[in-house]
Amino acid sequence: MTTDADPVWSAWPGERFELGEGLRYWQHRLLFVDILSGRLFELPDDADHAPRMVAELPEPLGAVAPLAGGGWIAAAGTGVGVLGDDGRLRWIARPEEGAAFRMRMNDAVADPHGRFWAGSMAYDGAPGAGSLYRLDADGSLHRALEGLTVPNGPAFSADGATMYLADSARGVIHRYAVDEDTGELGGPTEFATLSSGSPDGMTVDAEGFLWSAVWGAGRVCRFAPDGTLDRVVPVPAVQPTSVCLTGDRLVVTSARIGLDDPGDSDGAVLSTPLDQLGVPACVATVAGG
């Protein structure tokens, strides 16, 4: 295991976000969300200009994935919908509407087969209140897992046969086999458990290693396919939330929420030079999308 010594970070100027999350790299575009304000942003190529707002919803926006044919699939509010290029959201399903706890969607991603996976959580972090949902190509939504607290990710291997999912409040990343034809999940195996901080947003690089932002610990961790901790990159923000690899830099979102005395980098979108190929965001394929 190696720890990067004093990486040089730069921050995009402008706003510091309450809960920046959901970095996605697609067609040379870098996008992310500020969850609680319901906003989607695009990052400029350089760090001299502030992020540009792409859309704003009247409810939380957990994450988006590019949609075949244009627009985005969004995990928002209490469900999932299609976010058009005009910024309007058309609901597909709201599975958490009327739940026993006040719920919202959290992190979400498309897999290599075009399915969309989205986690939900209670606003108050009630243990076990969250679920993981799978949106299939025919537009049907299924509860794939339940009993989660704060689901983050998921992230997928290049062939889509393996899914990694963090239950952040419990400090653990699980690994699941994924049926290629149906999307059904096998039983969980414990991939990695953190002794400090919480695993948050994740991505798999071109070598099949898993990267995870570590909330509360100011670092990003890289894990080998067998779960061994391979690399630690210190981050100048206490609460890094998601991670993205562009091929020549590591980009990280962070959050200010809950900090009594946030520093200048808390809530910033940060980048540092890094020669590591990532994998572009997968595209969701949904009938009628």
mmCIF file of C-alpha atoms in Angstrom:
data_model
loop_
_atom_site.group_PDB
_atom_site.id
_atom_site.type_symbol
_atom_site.label_atom_id
_atom_site.label_comp_id
_atom_site.label_asym_id
_atom_site.label_seq_id
_atom_site.Cartn_x
_atom_site.Cartn_y
_atom_site.Cartn_z
ATOM 1 C CA MET A 1 0.000 0.000 0.000
ATOM 2 C CA THR A 2 1.284 3.457 -0.897
ATOM 3 C CA THR A 3 0.255 6.861 0.399
ATOM 4 C CA ASP A 4 0.713 9.822 -1.930
ATOM 5 C CA ALA A 5 2.890 12.457 -0.274
ATOM 6 C CA ASP A 6 1.571 16.021 -0.500
ATOM 7 C CA PRO A 7 -0.449 15.854 -3.737
ATOM 8 C CA VAL A 8 -0.996 19.278 -5.302
ATOM 9 C CA TRP A 9 -4.707 20.080 -5.425
ATOM 10 C CA SER A 10 -6.536 22.901 -7.172
ATOM 11 C CA ALA A 11 -10.144 23.944 -6.638
ATOM 12 C CA TRP A 12 -12.663 25.323 -9.087
ATOM 13 C CA PRO A 13 -13.572 28.872 -8.029
ATOM 14 C CA GLY A 14 -16.939 30.031 -6.826
ATOM 15 C CA GLU A 15 -19.468 28.321 -4.616
ATOM 16 C CA ARG A 16 -18.626 25.811 -1.917
ATOM 17 C CA PHE A 17 -21.353 23.153 -1.963
ATOM 18 C CA GLU A 18 -23.359 21.772 0.935
ATOM 19 C CA LEU A 19 -23.403 18.259 -0.510
ATOM 20 C CA GLY A 20 -21.526 18.018 -3.806
ATOM 21 C CA GLU A 21 -21.733 14.467 -5.178
ATOM 22 C CA GLY A 22 -22.177 12.215 -8.198
ATOM 23 C CA LEU A 23 -19.212 13.056 -10.447
ATOM 24 C CA ARG A 24 -19.694 11.652 -13.961
ATOM 25 C CA TYR A 25 -17.232 11.828 -16.872
ATOM 26 C CA TRP A 26 -18.960 11.411 -20.226
ATOM 27 C CA GLN A 27 -18.056 12.602 -23.738
ATOM 28 C CA HIS A 28 -15.283 14.750 -22.245
ATOM 29 C CA ARG A 29 -17.794 16.432 -19.930
ATOM 30 C CA LEU A 30 -17.521 16.435 -16.144
ATOM 31 C CA LEU A 31 -20.829 16.758 -14.309
ATOM 32 C CA PHE A 32 -21.823 16.612 -10.655
ATOM 33 C CA VAL A 33 -24.758 17.458 -8.397
ATOM 34 C CA ASP A 34 -25.353 19.459 -5.249
ATOM 35 C CA ILE A 35 -27.847 17.022 -3.769
ATOM 36 C CA LEU A 36 -29.928 19.041 -1.330
ATOM 37 C CA SER A 37 -30.280 22.094 -3.589
ATOM 38 C CA GLY A 38 -31.390 19.896 -6.506
ATOM 39 C CA ARG A 39 -28.818 21.293 -8.934
ATOM 40 C CA LEU A 40 -26.803 19.695 -11.737
ATOM 41 C CA PHE A 41 -23.492 21.345 -12.722
ATOM 42 C CA GLU A 42 -20.895 20.986 -15.454
ATOM 43 C CA LEU A 43 -17.236 21.673 -14.761
ATOM 44 C CA PRO A 44 -15.187 23.722 -17.267
ATOM 45 C CA ASP A 45 -12.023 22.143 -18.641
ATOM 46 C CA ASP A 46 -9.802 24.392 -16.559
ATOM 47 C CA ALA A 47 -10.028 25.432 -12.935
ATOM 48 C CA ASP A 48 -10.107 29.159 -13.784
ATOM 49 C CA HIS A 49 -13.882 29.318 -14.225
ATOM 50 C CA ALA A 50 -16.680 28.376 -11.852
ATOM 51 C CA PRO A 51 -18.948 25.374 -12.479
ATOM 52 C CA ARG A 52 -21.929 26.064 -14.760
ATOM 53 C CA MET A 53 -25.417 25.106 -13.592
ATOM 54 C CA VAL A 54 -27.148 22.830 -16.105
ATOM 55 C CA ALA A 55 -30.462 22.224 -14.320
ATOM 56 C CA GLU A 56 -32.222 22.980 -11.042
ATOM 57 C CA LEU A 57 -35.022 20.886 -9.558
ATOM 58 C CA PRO A 58 -37.400 21.798 -6.717
ATOM 59 C CA GLU A 59 -36.280 18.695 -4.792
ATOM 60 C CA PRO A 60 -33.032 16.872 -4.011
ATOM 61 C CA LEU A 61 -31.039 15.487 -6.934
ATOM 62 C CA GLY A 62 -28.965 12.452 -5.931
ATOM 63 C CA ALA A 63 -27.167 11.703 -9.207
ATOM 64 C CA VAL A 64 -27.651 11.397 -12.958
ATOM 65 C CA ALA A 65 -26.541 9.074 -15.753
ATOM 66 C CA PRO A 66 -26.513 9.895 -19.475
ATOM 67 C CA LEU A 67 -29.523 8.538 -21.338
ATOM 68 C CA ALA A 68 -29.358 6.979 -24.797
ATOM 69 C CA GLY A 69 -31.001 9.440 -27.164
ATOM 70 C CA GLY A 70 -30.182 12.472 -25.025
ATOM 71 C CA GLY A 71 -30.930 13.861 -21.601
ATOM 72 C CA TRP A 72 -30.358 12.116 -18.298
ATOM 73 C CA ILE A 73 -31.833 9.525 -16.014
ATOM 74 C CA ALA A 74 -32.025 11.148 -12.584
ATOM 75 C CA ALA A 75 -32.341 9.828 -9.060
ATOM 76 C CA ALA A 76 -34.283 12.681 -7.484
ATOM 77 C CA GLY A 77 -36.737 13.336 -4.696
ATOM 78 C CA THR A 78 -38.417 10.040 -3.869
ATOM 79 C CA GLY A 79 -37.821 8.294 -7.195
ATOM 80 C CA VAL A 80 -36.324 8.285 -10.663
ATOM 81 C CA GLY A 81 -37.190 10.176 -13.822
ATOM 82 C CA VAL A 82 -35.956 11.528 -17.140
ATOM 83 C CA LEU A 83 -34.276 14.921 -16.956
ATOM 84 C CA GLY A 84 -34.504 16.545 -20.361
ATOM 85 C CA ASP A 85 -32.019 18.922 -21.903
ATOM 86 C CA ASP A 86 -34.609 21.625 -21.182
ATOM 87 C CA GLY A 87 -34.169 21.003 -17.443
ATOM 88 C CA ARG A 88 -37.620 19.459 -16.955
ATOM 89 C CA LEU A 89 -38.061 16.194 -15.041
ATOM 90 C CA ARG A 90 -40.546 13.531 -16.180
ATOM 91 C CA TRP A 91 -41.148 10.962 -13.465
ATOM 92 C CA ILE A 92 -40.844 7.233 -14.151
ATOM 93 C CA ALA A 93 -41.555 5.995 -10.611
ATOM 94 C CA ARG A 94 -41.542 7.298 -7.035
ATOM 95 C CA PRO A 95 -41.049 4.185 -4.904
ATOM 96 C CA GLU A 96 -40.234 6.096 -1.707
ATOM 97 C CA GLU A 97 -43.288 8.361 -1.808
ATOM 98 C CA GLY A 98 -45.309 7.820 1.368
ATOM 99 C CA ALA A 99 -42.673 5.629 3.055
ATOM 100 C CA ALA A 100 -42.587 5.230 6.835
ATOM 101 C CA PHE A 101 -39.602 7.595 6.992
ATOM 102 C CA ARG A 102 -39.042 10.846 5.108
ATOM 103 C CA MET A 103 -36.893 9.557 2.272
ATOM 104 C CA ARG A 104 -34.781 10.841 -0.599
ATOM 105 C CA MET A 105 -32.726 9.294 -3.370
ATOM 106 C CA ASN A 106 -28.956 9.294 -2.997
ATOM 107 C CA ASP A 107 -26.186 8.090 -5.320
ATOM 108 C CA ALA A 108 -26.993 6.381 -8.636
ATOM 109 C CA VAL A 109 -25.268 5.119 -11.785
ATOM 110 C CA ALA A 110 -25.888 3.231 -15.020
ATOM 111 C CA ASP A 111 -24.237 -0.154 -15.516
ATOM 112 C CA PRO A 112 -22.507 -1.466 -18.679
ATOM 113 C CA HIS A 113 -25.774 -3.157 -19.757
ATOM 114 C CA GLY A 114 -27.753 0.101 -19.666
ATOM 115 C CA ARG A 115 -29.612 -0.494 -16.412
ATOM 116 C CA PHE A 116 -29.882 2.362 -13.901
ATOM 117 C CA TRP A 117 -29.240 1.701 -10.207
ATOM 118 C CA ALA A 118 -30.255 4.195 -7.497
ATOM 119 C CA GLY A 119 -30.060 4.107 -3.722
ATOM 120 C CA SER A 120 -32.442 5.700 -1.236
ATOM 121 C CA MET A 121 -31.981 6.810 2.369
ATOM 122 C CA ALA A 122 -33.893 8.475 5.181
ATOM 123 C CA TYR A 123 -33.205 12.163 5.745
ATOM 124 C CA ASP A 124 -32.432 11.400 9.388
ATOM 125 C CA GLY A 125 -30.215 8.420 8.507
ATOM 126 C CA ALA A 126 -32.597 5.893 10.102
ATOM 127 C CA PRO A 127 -30.764 2.541 10.150
ATOM 128 C CA GLY A 128 -31.968 0.096 7.498
ATOM 129 C CA ALA A 129 -34.530 2.447 5.966
ATOM 130 C CA GLY A 130 -32.818 2.644 2.567
ATOM 131 C CA SER A 131 -33.004 0.486 -0.541
ATOM 132 C CA LEU A 132 -31.248 -0.025 -3.859
ATOM 133 C CA TYR A 133 -33.449 0.139 -6.952
ATOM 134 C CA ARG A 134 -32.815 -1.159 -10.465
ATOM 135 C CA LEU A 135 -34.429 0.468 -13.500
ATOM 136 C CA ASP A 136 -34.524 -1.967 -16.429
ATOM 137 C CA ALA A 137 -34.527 -1.194 -20.146
ATOM 138 C CA ASP A 138 -38.310 -1.728 -20.343
ATOM 139 C CA GLY A 139 -38.853 1.082 -17.828
ATOM 140 C CA SER A 140 -39.778 -1.185 -14.913
ATOM 141 C CA LEU A 141 -38.343 -0.381 -11.490
ATOM 142 C CA HIS A 142 -37.380 -3.101 -9.011
ATOM 143 C CA ARG A 143 -36.189 -3.039 -5.401
ATOM 144 C CA ALA A 144 -32.914 -4.962 -5.675
ATOM 145 C CA LEU A 145 -31.811 -4.611 -2.038
ATOM 146 C CA GLU A 146 -33.354 -3.357 1.189
ATOM 147 C CA GLY A 147 -32.211 -2.809 4.754
ATOM 148 C CA LEU A 148 -29.514 -0.290 3.755
ATOM 149 C CA THR A 149 -28.788 2.891 5.692
ATOM 150 C CA VAL A 150 -26.773 5.207 3.418
ATOM 151 C CA PRO A 151 -26.143 3.437 0.084
ATOM 152 C CA ASN A 152 -23.404 4.930 -2.078
ATOM 153 C CA GLY A 153 -22.162 3.921 -5.493
ATOM 154 C CA PRO A 154 -22.808 1.509 -6.893
ATOM 155 C CA ALA A 155 -19.801 0.970 -9.146
ATOM 156 C CA PHE A 156 -19.431 -1.791 -11.741
ATOM 157 C CA SER A 157 -16.663 -3.813 -13.313
ATOM 158 C CA ALA A 158 -16.126 -3.200 -17.033
ATOM 159 C CA ASP A 159 -18.131 -6.297 -18.001
ATOM 160 C CA GLY A 160 -20.965 -5.484 -15.594
ATOM 161 C CA ALA A 161 -20.611 -8.842 -13.857
ATOM 162 C CA THR A 162 -19.570 -7.328 -10.503
ATOM 163 C CA MET A 163 -21.216 -4.557 -8.519
ATOM 164 C CA TYR A 164 -19.622 -2.719 -5.579
ATOM 165 C CA LEU A 165 -21.958 -0.978 -3.133
ATOM 166 C CA ALA A 166 -21.016 1.029 -0.051
ATOM 167 C CA ASP A 167 -23.295 1.163 2.965
ATOM 168 C CA SER A 168 -21.582 4.290 4.199
ATOM 169 C CA ALA A 169 -23.047 4.519 7.696
ATOM 170 C CA ARG A 170 -21.767 1.000 8.418
ATOM 171 C CA GLY A 171 -18.300 1.662 6.964
ATOM 172 C CA VAL A 172 -18.394 -1.289 4.585
ATOM 173 C CA ILE A 173 -18.181 -1.917 0.825
ATOM 174 C CA HIS A 174 -19.920 -5.064 -0.406
ATOM 175 C CA ARG A 175 -19.407 -6.905 -3.670
ATOM 176 C CA TYR A 176 -22.176 -8.655 -5.613
ATOM 177 C CA ALA A 177 -22.278 -10.871 -8.685
ATOM 178 C CA VAL A 178 -24.707 -9.489 -11.294
ATOM 179 C CA ASP A 179 -26.672 -11.705 -13.684
ATOM 180 C CA GLU A 180 -25.946 -10.359 -17.163
ATOM 181 C CA ASP A 181 -29.401 -11.133 -18.542
ATOM 182 C CA THR A 182 -31.673 -10.175 -15.664
ATOM 183 C CA GLY A 183 -29.644 -7.842 -13.442
ATOM 184 C CA GLU A 184 -30.452 -10.005 -10.419
ATOM 185 C CA LEU A 185 -27.829 -9.857 -7.670
ATOM 186 C CA GLY A 186 -26.052 -12.716 -5.973
ATOM 187 C CA GLY A 187 -25.440 -12.700 -2.246
ATOM 188 C CA PRO A 188 -23.126 -10.039 -0.819
ATOM 189 C CA THR A 189 -19.525 -10.614 0.111
ATOM 190 C CA GLU A 190 -17.580 -8.124 2.222
ATOM 191 C CA PHE A 191 -15.078 -6.411 -0.055
ATOM 192 C CA ALA A 192 -13.561 -3.841 2.303
ATOM 193 C CA THR A 193 -14.250 -2.350 5.725
ATOM 194 C CA LEU A 194 -12.835 1.014 6.781
ATOM 195 C CA SER A 195 -11.462 1.541 10.265
ATOM 196 C CA SER A 196 -12.022 5.307 10.037
ATOM 197 C CA GLY A 197 -14.233 7.441 7.835
ATOM 198 C CA SER A 198 -17.046 6.177 5.630
ATOM 199 C CA PRO A 199 -16.837 4.886 2.048
ATOM 200 C CA ASP A 200 -18.767 7.239 -0.205
ATOM 201 C CA GLY A 201 -18.858 7.699 -4.005
ATOM 202 C CA MET A 202 -16.892 5.114 -5.997
ATOM 203 C CA THR A 203 -15.574 4.313 -9.457
ATOM 204 C CA VAL A 204 -13.692 1.430 -11.090
ATOM 205 C CA ASP A 205 -10.589 2.328 -13.113
ATOM 206 C CA ALA A 206 -9.357 0.807 -16.383
ATOM 207 C CA GLU A 207 -7.272 -1.750 -14.454
ATOM 208 C CA GLY A 208 -10.269 -3.000 -12.484
ATOM 209 C CA PHE A 209 -9.285 -1.336 -9.193
ATOM 210 C CA LEU A 210 -11.968 0.373 -7.097
ATOM 211 C CA TRP A 211 -11.562 3.996 -5.978
ATOM 212 C CA SER A 212 -13.638 5.357 -3.102
ATOM 213 C CA ALA A 213 -13.949 8.797 -1.563
ATOM 214 C CA VAL A 214 -13.777 8.462 2.230
ATOM 215 C CA TRP A 215 -16.181 10.807 4.013
ATOM 216 C CA GLY A 216 -14.911 12.185 7.297
ATOM 217 C CA ALA A 217 -11.310 11.122 6.716
ATOM 218 C CA GLY A 218 -10.069 13.513 4.010
ATOM 219 C CA ARG A 219 -8.803 10.865 1.630
ATOM 220 C CA VAL A 220 -9.475 8.750 -1.431
ATOM 221 C CA CYS A 221 -8.625 5.036 -1.340
ATOM 222 C CA ARG A 222 -7.817 2.660 -4.187
ATOM 223 C CA PHE A 223 -8.564 -1.028 -3.616
ATOM 224 C CA ALA A 224 -7.220 -3.982 -5.593
ATOM 225 C CA PRO A 225 -9.785 -6.432 -7.027
ATOM 226 C CA ASP A 226 -9.225 -8.699 -4.013
ATOM 227 C CA GLY A 227 -10.124 -5.876 -1.596
ATOM 228 C CA THR A 228 -6.553 -5.084 -0.535
ATOM 229 C CA LEU A 229 -5.913 -1.394 0.113
ATOM 230 C CA ASP A 230 -3.527 -0.391 -2.686
ATOM 231 C CA ARG A 231 -3.209 3.399 -2.467
ATOM 232 C CA VAL A 232 -4.272 6.352 -0.330
ATOM 233 C CA VAL A 233 -4.496 9.906 -1.706
ATOM 234 C CA PRO A 234 -4.941 12.647 0.953
ATOM 235 C CA VAL A 235 -7.613 15.248 0.092
ATOM 236 C CA PRO A 236 -7.699 18.782 1.582
ATOM 237 C CA ALA A 237 -11.413 18.466 2.427
ATOM 238 C CA VAL A 238 -12.763 16.613 5.430
ATOM 239 C CA GLN A 239 -15.752 15.137 3.594
ATOM 240 C CA PRO A 240 -14.866 13.983 0.067
ATOM 241 C CA THR A 241 -17.975 12.512 -1.526
ATOM 242 C CA SER A 242 -17.285 11.233 -5.049
ATOM 243 C CA VAL A 243 -14.330 10.513 -7.275
ATOM 244 C CA CYS A 244 -13.666 10.575 -11.014
ATOM 245 C CA LEU A 245 -10.629 9.708 -13.171
ATOM 246 C CA THR A 246 -10.177 11.582 -16.453
ATOM 247 C CA GLY A 247 -6.886 10.010 -17.536
ATOM 248 C CA ASP A 248 -4.667 12.874 -16.432
ATOM 249 C CA ARG A 249 -6.243 13.976 -13.171
ATOM 250 C CA LEU A 250 -8.227 12.819 -10.177
ATOM 251 C CA VAL A 251 -11.357 14.912 -9.531
ATOM 252 C CA VAL A 252 -13.183 14.862 -6.200
ATOM 253 C CA THR A 253 -16.359 16.525 -4.925
ATOM 254 C CA SER A 254 -16.794 17.371 -1.251
ATOM 255 C CA ALA A 255 -19.374 18.621 1.254
ATOM 256 C CA ARG A 256 -19.645 21.348 3.892
ATOM 257 C CA ILE A 257 -22.809 20.036 5.524
ATOM 258 C CA GLY A 258 -22.483 19.329 9.235
ATOM 259 C CA LEU A 259 -19.096 21.022 9.664
ATOM 260 C CA ASP A 260 -18.929 23.591 12.467
ATOM 261 C CA ASP A 261 -15.922 25.377 11.017
ATOM 262 C CA PRO A 262 -15.477 24.433 7.342
ATOM 263 C CA GLY A 263 -12.215 25.284 5.640
ATOM 264 C CA ASP A 264 -11.881 26.848 2.200
ATOM 265 C CA SER A 265 -11.608 23.450 0.486
ATOM 266 C CA ASP A 266 -14.625 21.948 2.231
ATOM 267 C CA GLY A 267 -17.463 21.858 -0.283
ATOM 268 C CA ALA A 268 -15.105 22.532 -3.195
ATOM 269 C CA VAL A 269 -14.647 20.481 -6.345
ATOM 270 C CA LEU A 270 -10.954 19.580 -6.368
ATOM 271 C CA SER A 271 -8.490 18.081 -8.832
ATOM 272 C CA THR A 272 -4.912 16.837 -8.743
ATOM 273 C CA PRO A 273 -2.704 15.524 -11.567
ATOM 274 C CA LEU A 274 -2.917 11.739 -11.799
ATOM 275 C CA ASP A 275 -1.881 9.442 -14.622
ATOM 276 C CA GLN A 276 -4.594 6.817 -14.269
ATOM 277 C CA LEU A 277 -7.189 5.873 -16.865
ATOM 278 C CA GLY A 278 -10.754 5.773 -15.688
ATOM 279 C CA VAL A 279 -13.862 4.479 -17.416
ATOM 280 C CA PRO A 280 -16.424 6.908 -18.892
ATOM 281 C CA ALA A 281 -19.897 6.885 -17.389
ATOM 282 C CA CYS A 282 -22.150 4.175 -18.764
ATOM 283 C CA VAL A 283 -25.268 5.162 -20.699
ATOM 284 C CA ALA A 284 -28.717 4.162 -19.495
ATOM 285 C CA THR A 285 -31.077 2.595 -22.027
ATOM 286 C CA VAL A 286 -34.719 2.932 -21.041
ATOM 287 C CA ALA A 287 -37.754 2.414 -23.270
ATOM 288 C CA GLY A 288 -39.646 5.634 -23.722
ATOM 289 C CA GLY A 289 -36.775 7.639 -22.269
#
